[in-house]
Structures are given as structure tokens and as C-alpha cells.
Amino acid sequence: MNLVSSCDIQQAVPYRPRLAAVLGLVLLLLAASATALAQNSGEDKDKKQNELRNLVSNLDDIERRLNDRWRDDEEVLGNWTKVIGTTKETAGKCVPATEQDLKKLNEKIATLGEPTKDEPAEVVRQRKDLDEQKTTLDNRVATCKVLILRSDELLPRIEGLLKLRQAERLLARGPGITEVLKDQGLEPRSWLSGASTYFHERSALLQLGAWHWGLLALVLVFGTSAGVLVRQGLIAWEAEHRWQHSLSSRIGRSLIISTARYAPHVGFGITAAIFFFFVTGYISPIAVINVLAYGLPAYFVLLILIQASLAPPRPDKPFLPLPADTSRAFATSLKVFAALVFIAYLLFATFLAQRLPEPLLLLARAVFALVFFANLVWPLWLLIRAPGLARTTGIIVLLTLVLLGAFAAELLGFRNLSTAAVQATAGTLIALGIFGLVRRLLRELYDGLNSGRHPWHRRFRQRLALNSEDPVPGLIWVRLITLLVLWAALLGAVLHLWGLPDAYFEQFYAWIGTGFTVGSLRVNPTRIVLALLTLTTLLMLSGWVRSRLRRRWLTRTTMDRGAREATVTIIGYVGVALAFVIALAVAGFEFTNLAIIAGALSVGIGFGLQAIVNNFVSGLILLFERPIKTGDWIVVGNTEGYVKRISIRSTMIQTFDRADVIVPNSDLIANQVTNWMLYDPRGRIRVPIGVAYGSDTEKVRDLLLEIVQAHPEVITDGTSPSPRVLFLQFGDSSLNFELRCHIRNIDMRRIVISDLNFAIDKAFREHGVEIPFPQRDVHIRDWPEEKKKPSSAPSKQTKT
């Protein structure tokens, strides 16, 4: 024994240094972690202080330059607006965060209690550190609030300067058309010589040799041939594809057919652009031929979009709600508009404008503006013929007046104003078109997800375990958010096009990012949107989990069907509750207010919500005890049918007449319920039979047993009582028998009884067994006088 003990001691001794080393290493790591956290905390504090100092310095610099009345341009003022907006946003986030830190710090100070004379040195040191931290946080809150006030003071001043600079820029006047026509610089010799010199110097055509032209011809032939092959492939694919009647399918088909039509042109333009990029792309400034080659692909793509939208080749139809002639005219006007844009690109994107005399350039601009405005007004008035745009006549008249005013401003010399008006009008029309198209596509997408229109919609609904009539959970919030975002984007784009200063946008962004205060409530639009998106995502995830549980995961267990359904239902409700709690947390809801809400709910439950709470608790009891399951055949009062759905408040029963009856869960708990399929789907049926007096009763018994044992639903394997034929009584008109048997599924009760009745009737007919009907003997004692007979006359027998 001593030897063993000494041996054990000798083996245990070497492990003590190892244990001490491990403990020392752990303590060292903890100390290092604490030091790192302290350093990071100090670095974060220094970083916040430096950030606030930089913000204060930026505002001081902006205010100094404003007070010195420096004439800064719109770009500088716009940058200042962004800086002030960022400052206000940062300060707005700083105030609540720092106030929260102050609240926690005051709680720590309160735990120390009031200072005393004899308190320990450690407490004194701790109290001093907390006081210093409180002073720092108080200063930070004050600095952030001052930054917000200074930002609110500086923004209006900068906005005023921006409006002044914009007005000066837009109202800057140059030579009018009458002054241009009187100018001597319109002599043909001067501008012809300038244009000829420019083309010789900048066109780069003279630098191309014969082999360049030959290579260009081969490249263009290759690009066009490739476009022809693409056209044939797209046409074949369009003919084989099964297109739907939805808007997205129509748009896709229009794009395919229109792309097939212009595929050779696009191939020509792309190969030309690639060729001149490698051959003459090194020339600076850019050569005219390169400008032309780079613009061709974009021009042809624009033609494809116009063709697909308004006049796609047959057999497709335009997806815009316009008459055929109006659609073709609208497409023609837009093609002319695209050509004018391409010509303007060639004129003003090259350095030709710098070589032409200014009067000639202004005259060319005036002529171009006349054609441009006329072609822009034409499609506007074509839109009135559209069925859905007949009420927009006032808006179209207003836009026409704006374009006419822009053309007048161009002729009078206010070219900046004219350009701004044209850009705003064209941009507004494009924004409205994109808005309408995206809105229709999203509406079709959401309606398809709710109805399961396309196969991938149905697969998506199956993943979420949705029935055919159930909407997608949370989709209404996604629809609302996207609609609000679309309208906000449209409004922002229109306001930006019409010259709203960026300062207002910066204020709007700050309002969205930091929120606003309503009374004592802080509302943050960004957090609310994120909360709705989070709620929708979590609800969809909950549906997906329920679908997986129902179809895959729980089917591999030994749980019965009722337990699986109860588990899926409970997990679904838990998932919905968690989704709402997480969404409220994302929205910034303070859960300390739950006590107030719970108190209000208790009062409501005491006065008016007793029935709802009773049904809710009864639903929980049904889910846990499972006295009924989905698909069970039950009888509740006068209602008999199958359980279609069990929810937390009520249960839906579908009667045999296909009527849906909503039964509160409290009725299923408090009242008597007959469940034909609770634990065993098997059940007993009884079939009464009557045969005529004089029939062979043993033969009847044998026939009935033979019939019942031949039916596949009747249990004859000994697991249930065997079928029996009982001779019940001697009836008034028949010998009454009763056939009793057990079937495998009581749900088939009426069908089995019907099958047995058919078989019994057939067998009785074949074997001469008569099924009687009730008979009565009627004795007539007195007849009328003309038909009176002796009393000894025999009685008349009548069968009924």
C-alpha cells in the first residue's frame, strides 16, 4: 500500500507545475484583454473628442468665410451644405448616445451614495473618476447641442447664397437671335474654312492607310454578320419560348424581338467603336471619327428601347396603353428625338464648337433648339390619346408652355435658363416613365406572389408553406415600403431636376437618418423601415422553417401526425412573436414600457377581452393536449365535419356540404365533442336489413357474411371484432337483421355502407330473397247507399 501511495504521489507531483503554468497563462491573457479594452476605451474617447473638434473647426471656417463675404461659387456652397449636414447628423446621433451614457454613469454615482468624511480612499478615488467622466460627458452633450444650433443657423444663410448664385447663373444673358443675325461673323468663308481646317486636323481620317481601310471593312463585315447570327438565334428562341400574358413577359418579348431587328446595326456599331479605339484612340484631343464610332452603339440601343416600348415588330404588341397609330407616331417622334440627341452629341462633344465663330455657333444652336423643341412638344400631345392619360391634359399644357418659354429664352439670349428648363422637362418625363414602368412591374410581382401566377411563384409559396388562398406574410409591408420609396425617389428626382438646392436634400437626409421628435417620442424613419423589412424577412423565414418542419424534418421522427401539426403550429406562433419583438427592437422601442402596456392589457382583459383571452388559452390547450387534429371527423353540437385548420383563436370545420364553420376554441374545450378519429381511424358501422316472412334466415346470414368479408375496407384479420349478423326482431312486415363490422377508416363510413347496400340488393335478387315493404289490412264496415252490400260480404284488402 505504501508503495502504491508513493508511486501515485510521484506521478502527481509533475502535474502541479503544469497546472500553475496554465493558470498563470490564463491570468496573463485576462490581464492583457483588460488592458486592451481599457486602451480601446481610451482611444474611442479620444477619437470622439477629435471628431467633435474637427466638426467645430469646420463650422468655424465656414462661418468665417461667410462673414468675410467671399464670393464662392455653387460648387463650394454645395460642399459646405454637405459638411453642415454631416455635422448636424453626427451631432444628432451624439446627443442621445451621450445622454444614455450619462444616465448609466449617474446610476453608478447613485450606488456610491452621499460622500462621507470617513469613506475609504478607494471609494474617494472611484467617486473622483466618475465625476470627471460626468464632466466630460456633460461637455460633450453641450458641444453636440451647440453644433446642432450652429448648423441650423448656417444652413439658411448658405441656402440664400445658393439661390442667389442660381438666379445669377440662370438669368445671365448673352447675344439674342437678332444680335446674332446682325453679326459679321456669319460670313460663309470664315466658318467654312474653320470647319475644313478642323476636319483635316481632328478627323484622323487622313492618318488611315489603305490597309487600315481594308481591315475596317473586314471588321465591319464580321460585326454585321455576327449581328445577323444573333438575330436568327433570337428569332428562333422567341418562337420556341412559351410566353405568358404578364407585363414582364411582354416586355421581355418586345426587347427580344426589337434586339433581333437591330442586332446587325449594333454589331456594326460595336465593331466600329472597337476598331477606332485601338487604331486612333491614342489621339488627343479625341478625334471626330472616334466620337462618331463611340456614339453609334448607344444610339442603336436607344432605338431598340424605343422600338420595344412603342412599336415592336410582329407578332408582339406594345406594352404601353396606346392606340396602334398613336404608338407608331410616338415611336417615330422619339426616334427623331434620339437622332437629334445624337447630332447634338456630335456637334457639342467635339472641339468643332471651338473652331466655329461664336455667331455661327449661336445660330446653329437656335436652329437646333427650334427642331428640338418642336419634336419634344409633338410626343407630349400624342400622350393625350392614351386611355389612362386623358386626365393629364393640364400637365401636358403646362409642360408645353414651359418648353415654349424655354425656346423664347433661347432666342432672347438666356441660354442657361433655356438649357435648365429643357433638361428639367425631359428629365421629368423620363422619371415619370421609369416610375410608371417600375411600379407596374412591382405590382405584377407582388400580385403574382400572392396568387401563385407563375411556377416560380408557386415554388416560393410552397417553401413558405402557404395555402392557395393565403397571402405571403409581410408582403403588404414590402409593398408599402417600395411604394413609398418609389414616390420619394420620383419626388426627389423631379425636385432635383427643377433646381432645388442640395441643402434641402441634406436636411431631408439628416431628418431620415437622425429622426425627429414628436412630444417625448423620438421617431426615426430609417429604423422604422428597417424594422418593417426585418419583420417581413423573419416572417418569411418562419414560414420556411414551418414548411421544412412539416414536410421534411418532423416526418423522419416517430411523432404522430397530431404531435407534428401541434409542434409546427407552436413553432410558427413563437416565430411570429420573435419576429415582432426583434422588429420592435430594431425600431428602437423601449421594452421598459412593456409594464405599462401589460397593465393596460390587464384592464382591457378584465372589461372586454375575456372571450378573446378565453379562446386564446383554449387554443393553447388544443395544441398541447391535441383532442382534435387537422383532418379529424368531429361533431360539435349541430356541426359535423372535418377539421380544416386549428388556429390560436378558433377552429375551422368544413361540413360535408363544403361549408366552412368557424368554431371558437372555447366551445371545443367547454362542450362535448365527438371525435370519430381521435386515436384510431378504425370504426364500427351498422347496416339494418329486413327480409320477408318465410325467408331462409340461415341463408340470409350466410349471404351477408359473404358480402361483408369481400369488401376491402372491412377488417377481417382479427385485429378488430369479426363481422357479425344479428337477428334482431320480428317486425310488422319483415324479419329484421343487422350487419355489424369494423372498417379501417371511419372516414369511409358512408361509402362502405353504400357499397354493402348495393352488394346486398344484388345478392338477394340473385338468390330470391325478398325485401318486403310495409303492408296494412283495411276493413270497410259501411259503404254508400247505392253500393251497400250484405254484412256477410267479404272484406276488401288494400296493400300500402
GROMACS .gro file of C-alpha atoms in nm, residues 403-772:
model
  370
  403LEU     CA    1  -4.094   7.439  -7.344
  404LEU     CA    2  -4.225   7.740  -7.536
  405GLY     CA    3  -4.087   7.965  -7.265
  406ALA     CA    4  -3.752   7.785  -7.285
  407PHE     CA    5  -3.742   7.838  -7.661
  408ALA     CA    6  -3.823   8.207  -7.615
  409ALA     CA    7  -3.545   8.232  -7.355
  410GLU     CA    8  -3.306   8.069  -7.604
  411LEU     CA    9  -3.391   8.329  -7.869
  412LEU     CA   10  -3.361   8.616  -7.621
  413GLY     CA   11  -3.016   8.504  -7.507
  414PHE     CA   12  -3.099   8.338  -7.172
  415ARG     CA   13  -2.938   8.013  -7.279
  416ASN     CA   14  -2.863   7.880  -6.931
  417LEU     CA   15  -3.229   7.919  -6.838
  418SER     CA   16  -3.336   7.750  -7.163
  419THR     CA   17  -3.100   7.456  -7.110
  420ALA     CA   18  -3.213   7.411  -6.749
  421ALA     CA   19  -3.582   7.413  -6.850
  422VAL     CA   20  -3.526   7.158  -7.128
  423GLN     CA   21  -3.322   6.931  -6.904
  424ALA     CA   22  -3.583   6.953  -6.627
  425THR     CA   23  -3.873   6.881  -6.865
  426ALA     CA   24  -3.705   6.590  -7.042
  427GLY     CA   25  -3.578   6.451  -6.715
  428THR     CA   26  -3.924   6.475  -6.558
  429LEU     CA   27  -4.080   6.283  -6.848
  430ILE     CA   28  -3.811   6.014  -6.826
  431ALA     CA   29  -3.854   5.989  -6.448
  432LEU     CA   30  -4.231   5.955  -6.484
  433GLY     CA   31  -4.188   5.683  -6.745
  434ILE     CA   32  -3.943   5.486  -6.532
  435PHE     CA   33  -4.165   5.532  -6.226
  436GLY     CA   34  -4.472   5.400  -6.407
  437LEU     CA   35  -4.286   5.104  -6.554
  438VAL     CA   36  -4.121   5.001  -6.225
  439ARG     CA   37  -4.449   5.042  -6.037
  440ARG     CA   38  -4.636   4.817  -6.280
  441LEU     CA   39  -4.362   4.555  -6.268
  442LEU     CA   40  -4.357   4.553  -5.888
  443ARG     CA   41  -4.736   4.535  -5.872
  444GLU     CA   42  -4.730   4.236  -6.104
  445LEU     CA   43  -4.457   4.074  -5.895
  446TYR     CA   44  -4.644   4.115  -5.566
  447ASP     CA   45  -4.979   4.005  -5.714
  448GLY     CA   46  -4.807   3.702  -5.866
  449LEU     CA   47  -4.651   3.606  -5.533
  450ASN     CA   48  -4.989   3.630  -5.361
  451SER     CA   49  -5.176   3.433  -5.628
  452GLY     CA   50  -4.902   3.193  -5.746
  453ARG     CA   51  -4.931   3.302  -6.108
  454HIS     CA   52  -4.603   3.161  -6.237
  455PRO     CA   53  -4.431   2.833  -6.150
  456TRP     CA   54  -4.153   3.003  -5.956
  457HIS     CA   55  -4.422   3.194  -5.760
  458ARG     CA   56  -4.583   2.864  -5.665
  459ARG     CA   57  -4.249   2.716  -5.565
  460PHE     CA   58  -4.184   3.020  -5.346
  461ARG     CA   59  -4.523   2.980  -5.179
  462GLN     CA   60  -4.459   2.611  -5.121
  463ARG     CA   61  -4.131   2.694  -4.947
  464LEU     CA   62  -4.328   2.920  -4.712
  465ALA     CA   63  -4.595   2.650  -4.652
  466LEU     CA   64  -4.877   2.871  -4.781
  467ASN     CA   65  -5.216   2.751  -4.895
  468SER     CA   66  -5.366   2.868  -5.222
  469GLU     CA   67  -5.576   3.138  -5.054
  470ASP     CA   68  -5.313   3.257  -4.802
  471PRO     CA   69  -5.124   3.581  -4.872
  472VAL     CA   70  -4.747   3.597  -4.835
  473PRO     CA   71  -4.676   3.708  -4.475
  474GLY     CA   72  -4.535   4.058  -4.453
  475LEU     CA   73  -4.567   4.121  -4.826
  476ILE     CA   74  -4.809   4.406  -4.767
  477TRP     CA   75  -4.537   4.590  -4.572
  478VAL     CA   76  -4.285   4.533  -4.850
  479ARG     CA   77  -4.539   4.665  -5.099
  480LEU     CA   78  -4.598   4.973  -4.883
  481ILE     CA   79  -4.226   5.039  -4.834
  482THR     CA   80  -4.142   5.003  -5.203
  483LEU     CA   81  -4.432   5.230  -5.298
  484LEU     CA   82  -4.314   5.496  -5.052
  485VAL     CA   83  -3.956   5.462  -5.176
  486LEU     CA   84  -4.070   5.493  -5.539
  487TRP     CA   85  -4.274   5.806  -5.469
  488ALA     CA   86  -3.990   5.955  -5.263
  489ALA     CA   87  -3.740   5.880  -5.543
  490LEU     CA   88  -3.971   6.034  -5.803
  491LEU     CA   89  -4.030   6.344  -5.594
  492GLY     CA   90  -3.660   6.380  -5.518
  493ALA     CA   91  -3.563   6.336  -5.884
  494VAL     CA   92  -3.818   6.593  -6.002
  495LEU     CA   93  -3.718   6.845  -5.736
  496HIS     CA   94  -3.350   6.795  -5.817
  497LEU     CA   95  -3.415   6.840  -6.190
  498TRP     CA   96  -3.602   7.164  -6.128
  499GLY     CA   97  -3.317   7.311  -5.928
  500LEU     CA   98  -3.395   7.250  -5.562
  501PRO     CA   99  -3.076   7.332  -5.367
  502ASP     CA  100  -2.880   7.043  -5.224
  503ALA     CA  101  -2.915   7.196  -4.880
  504TYR     CA  102  -3.276   7.082  -4.865
  505PHE     CA  103  -3.175   6.732  -4.965
  506GLU     CA  104  -2.909   6.729  -4.695
  507GLN     CA  105  -3.168   6.834  -4.439
  508PHE     CA  106  -3.401   6.563  -4.563
  509TYR     CA  107  -3.126   6.301  -4.539
  510ALA     CA  108  -3.042   6.418  -4.189
  511TRP     CA  109  -3.411   6.402  -4.097
  512ILE     CA  110  -3.430   6.045  -4.225
  513GLY     CA  111  -3.105   5.940  -4.060
  514THR     CA  112  -3.143   6.100  -3.717
  515GLY     CA  113  -3.522   6.119  -3.698
  516PHE     CA  114  -3.744   6.378  -3.536
  517THR     CA  115  -3.919   6.428  -3.205
  518VAL     CA  116  -4.295   6.420  -3.150
  519GLY     CA  117  -4.355   6.525  -2.793
  520SER     CA  118  -4.136   6.294  -2.587
  521LEU     CA  119  -4.122   6.029  -2.860
  522ARG     CA  120  -3.823   6.001  -3.092
  523VAL     CA  121  -3.924   5.882  -3.440
  524ASN     CA  122  -3.654   5.751  -3.674
  525PRO     CA  123  -3.789   5.678  -4.026
  526THR     CA  124  -3.483   5.472  -4.123
  527ARG     CA  125  -3.518   5.244  -3.823
  528ILE     CA  126  -3.890   5.205  -3.887
  529VAL     CA  127  -3.827   5.099  -4.247
  530LEU     CA  128  -3.555   4.859  -4.133
  531ALA     CA  129  -3.792   4.722  -3.870
  532LEU     CA  130  -4.061   4.654  -4.130
  533LEU     CA  131  -3.809   4.485  -4.358
  534THR     CA  132  -3.681   4.281  -4.064
  535LEU     CA  133  -4.036   4.181  -3.973
  536THR     CA  134  -4.109   4.073  -4.330
  537THR     CA  135  -3.787   3.876  -4.358
  538LEU     CA  136  -3.838   3.699  -4.025
  539LEU     CA  137  -4.200   3.615  -4.107
  540MET     CA  138  -4.089   3.460  -4.436
  541LEU     CA  139  -3.812   3.274  -4.254
  542SER     CA  140  -4.067   3.147  -4.002
  543GLY     CA  141  -4.285   3.022  -4.287
  544TRP     CA  142  -3.988   2.847  -4.444
  545VAL     CA  143  -3.899   2.678  -4.113
  546ARG     CA  144  -4.259   2.563  -4.068
  547SER     CA  145  -4.259   2.424  -4.421
  548ARG     CA  146  -3.937   2.233  -4.357
  549LEU     CA  147  -4.067   2.101  -4.026
  550ARG     CA  148  -4.393   1.983  -4.178
  551ARG     CA  149  -4.254   1.825  -4.494
  552ARG     CA  150  -3.906   1.700  -4.405
  553TRP     CA  151  -3.765   1.732  -4.058
  554LEU     CA  152  -4.057   1.602  -3.847
  555THR     CA  153  -4.150   1.330  -4.094
  556ARG     CA  154  -3.827   1.150  -4.001
  557THR     CA  155  -3.927   1.126  -3.636
  558THR     CA  156  -4.164   0.886  -3.461
  559MET     CA  157  -4.413   1.160  -3.371
  560ASP     CA  158  -4.771   1.103  -3.481
  561ARG     CA  159  -4.950   1.340  -3.715
  562GLY     CA  160  -5.124   1.536  -3.440
  563ALA     CA  161  -4.799   1.596  -3.249
  564ARG     CA  162  -4.624   1.708  -3.567
  565GLU     CA  163  -4.901   1.955  -3.650
  566ALA     CA  164  -4.907   2.093  -3.296
  567THR     CA  165  -4.528   2.135  -3.299
  568VAL     CA  166  -4.537   2.315  -3.632
  569THR     CA  167  -4.817   2.544  -3.515
  570ILE     CA  168  -4.649   2.632  -3.186
  571ILE     CA  169  -4.315   2.699  -3.354
  572GLY     CA  170  -4.495   2.916  -3.606
  573TYR     CA  171  -4.652   3.130  -3.335
  574VAL     CA  172  -4.322   3.152  -3.148
  575GLY     CA  173  -4.151   3.260  -3.470
  576VAL     CA  174  -4.412   3.531  -3.530
  577ALA     CA  175  -4.376   3.656  -3.172
  578LEU     CA  176  -3.995   3.666  -3.202
  579ALA     CA  177  -4.025   3.846  -3.536
  580PHE     CA  178  -4.237   4.121  -3.378
  581VAL     CA  179  -4.007   4.151  -3.075
  582ILE     CA  180  -3.695   4.179  -3.291
  583ALA     CA  181  -3.868   4.427  -3.524
  584LEU     CA  182  -3.963   4.642  -3.226
  585ALA     CA  183  -3.604   4.630  -3.103
  586VAL     CA  184  -3.477   4.737  -3.446
  587ALA     CA  185  -3.729   5.022  -3.449
  588GLY     CA  186  -3.587   5.145  -3.119
  589PHE     CA  187  -3.881   5.051  -2.898
  590GLU     CA  188  -3.804   5.071  -2.528
  591PHE     CA  189  -3.910   4.747  -2.363
  592THR     CA  190  -3.929   4.922  -2.029
  593ASN     CA  191  -4.269   5.044  -2.147
  594LEU     CA  192  -4.396   4.685  -2.161
  595ALA     CA  193  -4.508   4.710  -1.798
  596ILE     CA  194  -4.739   4.998  -1.888
  597ILE     CA  195  -4.871   4.807  -2.188
  598ALA     CA  196  -4.923   4.495  -1.977
  599GLY     CA  197  -5.119   4.697  -1.722
  600ALA     CA  198  -5.338   4.843  -1.995
  601LEU     CA  199  -5.395   4.496  -2.138
  602SER     CA  200  -5.492   4.359  -1.799
  603VAL     CA  201  -5.759   4.629  -1.766
  604GLY     CA  202  -5.881   4.554  -2.117
  605ILE     CA  203  -5.891   4.183  -2.047
  606GLY     CA  204  -6.088   4.246  -1.730
  607PHE     CA  205  -6.353   4.451  -1.909
  608GLY     CA  206  -6.388   4.346  -2.270
  609LEU     CA  207  -6.133   4.089  -2.382
  610GLN     CA  208  -6.236   3.793  -2.169
  611ALA     CA  209  -6.377   3.597  -2.462
  612ILE     CA  210  -6.067   3.658  -2.675
  613VAL     CA  211  -5.831   3.552  -2.396
  614ASN     CA  212  -6.052   3.251  -2.323
  615ASN     CA  213  -6.030   3.143  -2.687
  616PHE     CA  214  -5.657   3.208  -2.689
  617VAL     CA  215  -5.596   2.989  -2.383
  618SER     CA  216  -5.829   2.725  -2.522
  619GLY     CA  217  -5.627   2.725  -2.842
  620LEU     CA  218  -5.311   2.661  -2.647
  621ILE     CA  219  -5.484   2.371  -2.466
  622LEU     CA  220  -5.593   2.225  -2.801
  623LEU     CA  221  -5.239   2.249  -2.933
  624PHE     CA  222  -5.081   2.081  -2.632
  625GLU     CA  223  -5.346   1.818  -2.549
  626ARG     CA  224  -5.443   1.752  -2.914
  627PRO     CA  225  -5.801   1.626  -2.857
  628ILE     CA  226  -5.863   1.705  -3.222
  629LYS     CA  227  -5.630   1.715  -3.521
  630THR     CA  228  -5.647   1.851  -3.871
  631GLY     CA  229  -5.847   1.607  -4.082
  632ASP     CA  230  -6.042   1.455  -3.792
  633TRP     CA  231  -6.412   1.389  -3.829
  634ILE     CA  232  -6.577   1.558  -3.533
  635VAL     CA  233  -6.925   1.655  -3.415
  636VAL     CA  234  -6.968   1.976  -3.212
  637GLY     CA  235  -7.330   2.049  -3.125
  638ASN     CA  236  -7.517   2.061  -3.455
  639THR     CA  237  -7.197   2.095  -3.660
  640GLU     CA  238  -7.042   1.784  -3.812
  641GLY     CA  239  -6.748   1.774  -4.050
  642TYR     CA  240  -6.373   1.762  -4.087
  643VAL     CA  241  -6.125   1.982  -3.902
  644LYS     CA  242  -5.969   2.202  -4.168
  645ARG     CA  243  -5.749   2.434  -3.960
  646ILE     CA  244  -5.670   2.489  -3.592
  647SER     CA  245  -5.555   2.841  -3.508
  648ILE     CA  246  -5.483   3.012  -3.180
  649ARG     CA  247  -5.833   3.167  -3.153
  650SER     CA  248  -6.071   2.944  -3.348
  651THR     CA  249  -6.100   2.618  -3.539
  652MET     CA  250  -6.237   2.586  -3.892
  653ILE     CA  251  -6.463   2.287  -3.961
  654GLN     CA  252  -6.564   2.200  -4.315
  655THR     CA  253  -6.901   2.027  -4.327
  656PHE     CA  254  -6.995   1.755  -4.573
  657ASP     CA  255  -7.171   2.025  -4.777
  658ARG     CA  256  -6.835   2.205  -4.819
  659ALA     CA  257  -6.940   2.487  -4.588
  660ASP     CA  258  -6.670   2.632  -4.359
  661VAL     CA  259  -6.783   2.679  -3.998
  662ILE     CA  260  -6.570   2.886  -3.758
  663VAL     CA  261  -6.596   2.746  -3.405
  664PRO     CA  262  -6.435   2.936  -3.114
  665ASN     CA  263  -6.181   2.725  -2.932
  666SER     CA  264  -6.359   2.777  -2.601
  667ASP     CA  265  -6.659   2.581  -2.736
  668LEU     CA  266  -6.433   2.285  -2.813
  669ILE     CA  267  -6.296   2.286  -2.457
  670ALA     CA  268  -6.616   2.360  -2.261
  671ASN     CA  269  -6.864   2.149  -2.463
  672GLN     CA  270  -6.890   1.786  -2.560
  673VAL     CA  271  -6.703   1.697  -2.879
  674THR     CA  272  -6.734   1.367  -3.065
  675ASN     CA  273  -6.417   1.274  -3.247
  676TRP     CA  274  -6.458   0.975  -3.472
  677MET     CA  275  -6.083   0.958  -3.542
  678LEU     CA  276  -5.912   1.060  -3.218
  679TYR     CA  277  -5.655   0.784  -3.165
  680ASP     CA  278  -5.770   0.516  -3.409
  681PRO     CA  279  -5.918   0.579  -3.754
  682ARG     CA  280  -6.097   0.245  -3.738
  683GLY     CA  281  -6.467   0.236  -3.651
  684ARG     CA  282  -6.779   0.023  -3.648
  685ILE     CA  283  -7.068   0.053  -3.890
  686ARG     CA  284  -7.417  -0.097  -3.871
  687VAL     CA  285  -7.633  -0.186  -4.172
  688PRO     CA  286  -8.001  -0.274  -4.097
  689ILE     CA  287  -8.169  -0.525  -4.334
  690GLY     CA  288  -8.524  -0.661  -4.344
  691VAL     CA  289  -8.638  -0.972  -4.531
  692ALA     CA  290  -8.985  -1.111  -4.594
  693TYR     CA  291  -9.151  -1.361  -4.367
  694GLY     CA  292  -9.081  -1.712  -4.487
  695SER     CA  293  -8.724  -1.638  -4.597
  696ASP     CA  294  -8.442  -1.879  -4.507
  697THR     CA  295  -8.274  -1.692  -4.220
  698GLU     CA  296  -7.957  -1.901  -4.223
  699LYS     CA  297  -7.919  -1.835  -4.595
  700VAL     CA  298  -7.962  -1.465  -4.530
  701ARG     CA  299  -7.693  -1.478  -4.262
  702ASP     CA  300  -7.450  -1.660  -4.491
  703LEU     CA  301  -7.507  -1.415  -4.777
  704LEU     CA  302  -7.448  -1.112  -4.555
  705LEU     CA  303  -7.128  -1.254  -4.408
  706GLU     CA  304  -7.001  -1.339  -4.756
  707ILE     CA  305  -7.071  -0.988  -4.879
  708VAL     CA  306  -6.914  -0.806  -4.584
  709GLN     CA  307  -6.599  -1.021  -4.584
  710ALA     CA  308  -6.543  -0.948  -4.952
  711HIS     CA  309  -6.525  -0.570  -4.902
  712PRO     CA  310  -6.159  -0.442  -4.885
  713GLU     CA  311  -6.228  -0.182  -4.614
  714VAL     CA  312  -6.377  -0.433  -4.370
  715ILE     CA  313  -6.131  -0.563  -4.109
  716THR     CA  314  -6.118  -0.942  -4.112
  717ASP     CA  315  -5.762  -1.007  -3.989
  718GLY     CA  316  -5.855  -1.048  -3.621
  719THR     CA  317  -5.723  -0.709  -3.502
  720SER     CA  318  -6.083  -0.598  -3.452
  721PRO     CA  319  -6.404  -0.795  -3.378
  722SER     CA  320  -6.514  -1.007  -3.674
  723PRO     CA  321  -6.823  -0.912  -3.876
  724ARG     CA  322  -7.147  -1.035  -3.724
  725VAL     CA  323  -7.507  -1.072  -3.843
  726LEU     CA  324  -7.770  -1.029  -3.568
  727PHE     CA  325  -8.132  -1.139  -3.595
  728LEU     CA  326  -8.286  -0.853  -3.400
  729GLN     CA  327  -8.662  -0.897  -3.409
  730PHE     CA  328  -8.980  -1.000  -3.586
  731GLY     CA  329  -9.104  -0.679  -3.735
  732ASP     CA  330  -9.451  -0.582  -3.850
  733SER     CA  331  -9.371  -0.659  -4.213
  734SER     CA  332  -9.023  -0.814  -4.209
  735LEU     CA  333  -8.765  -1.018  -4.028
  736ASN     CA  334  -8.514  -0.756  -3.908
  737PHE     CA  335  -8.141  -0.827  -3.923
  738GLU     CA  336  -7.840  -0.601  -3.853
  739LEU     CA  337  -7.496  -0.636  -4.010
  740ARG     CA  338  -7.213  -0.510  -3.788
  741CYS     CA  339  -6.849  -0.480  -3.891
  742HIS     CA  340  -6.537  -0.268  -3.830
  743ILE     CA  341  -6.371  -0.078  -4.112
  744ARG     CA  342  -6.018   0.052  -4.143
  745ASN     CA  343  -6.105   0.421  -4.185
  746ILE     CA  344  -6.422   0.558  -4.032
  747ASP     CA  345  -6.392   0.844  -4.279
  748MET     CA  346  -6.511   0.591  -4.542
  749ARG     CA  347  -6.822   0.506  -4.336
  750ARG     CA  348  -7.089   0.625  -4.575
  751ILE     CA  349  -6.910   0.491  -4.884
  752VAL     CA  350  -6.872   0.144  -4.727
  753ILE     CA  351  -7.240   0.138  -4.622
  754SER     CA  352  -7.340   0.233  -4.976
  755ASP     CA  353  -7.119  -0.040  -5.124
  756LEU     CA  354  -7.265  -0.301  -4.888
  757ASN     CA  355  -7.622  -0.199  -4.970
  758PHE     CA  356  -7.556  -0.234  -5.343
  759ALA     CA  357  -7.399  -0.577  -5.289
  760ILE     CA  358  -7.683  -0.695  -5.061
  761ASP     CA  359  -7.951  -0.592  -5.309
  762LYS     CA  360  -7.771  -0.770  -5.591
  763ALA     CA  361  -7.715  -1.090  -5.390
  764PHE     CA  362  -8.076  -1.103  -5.264
  765ARG     CA  363  -8.208  -1.066  -5.618
  766GLU     CA  364  -7.983  -1.348  -5.742
  767HIS     CA  365  -8.086  -1.585  -5.458
  768GLY     CA  366  -8.456  -1.498  -5.447
  769VAL     CA  367  -8.457  -1.331  -5.107
  770GLU     CA  368  -8.742  -1.081  -5.090
  771ILE     CA  369  -8.707  -0.744  -4.921
  772PRO     CA  370  -9.065  -0.658  -4.811
   0.00000   0.00000   0.00000
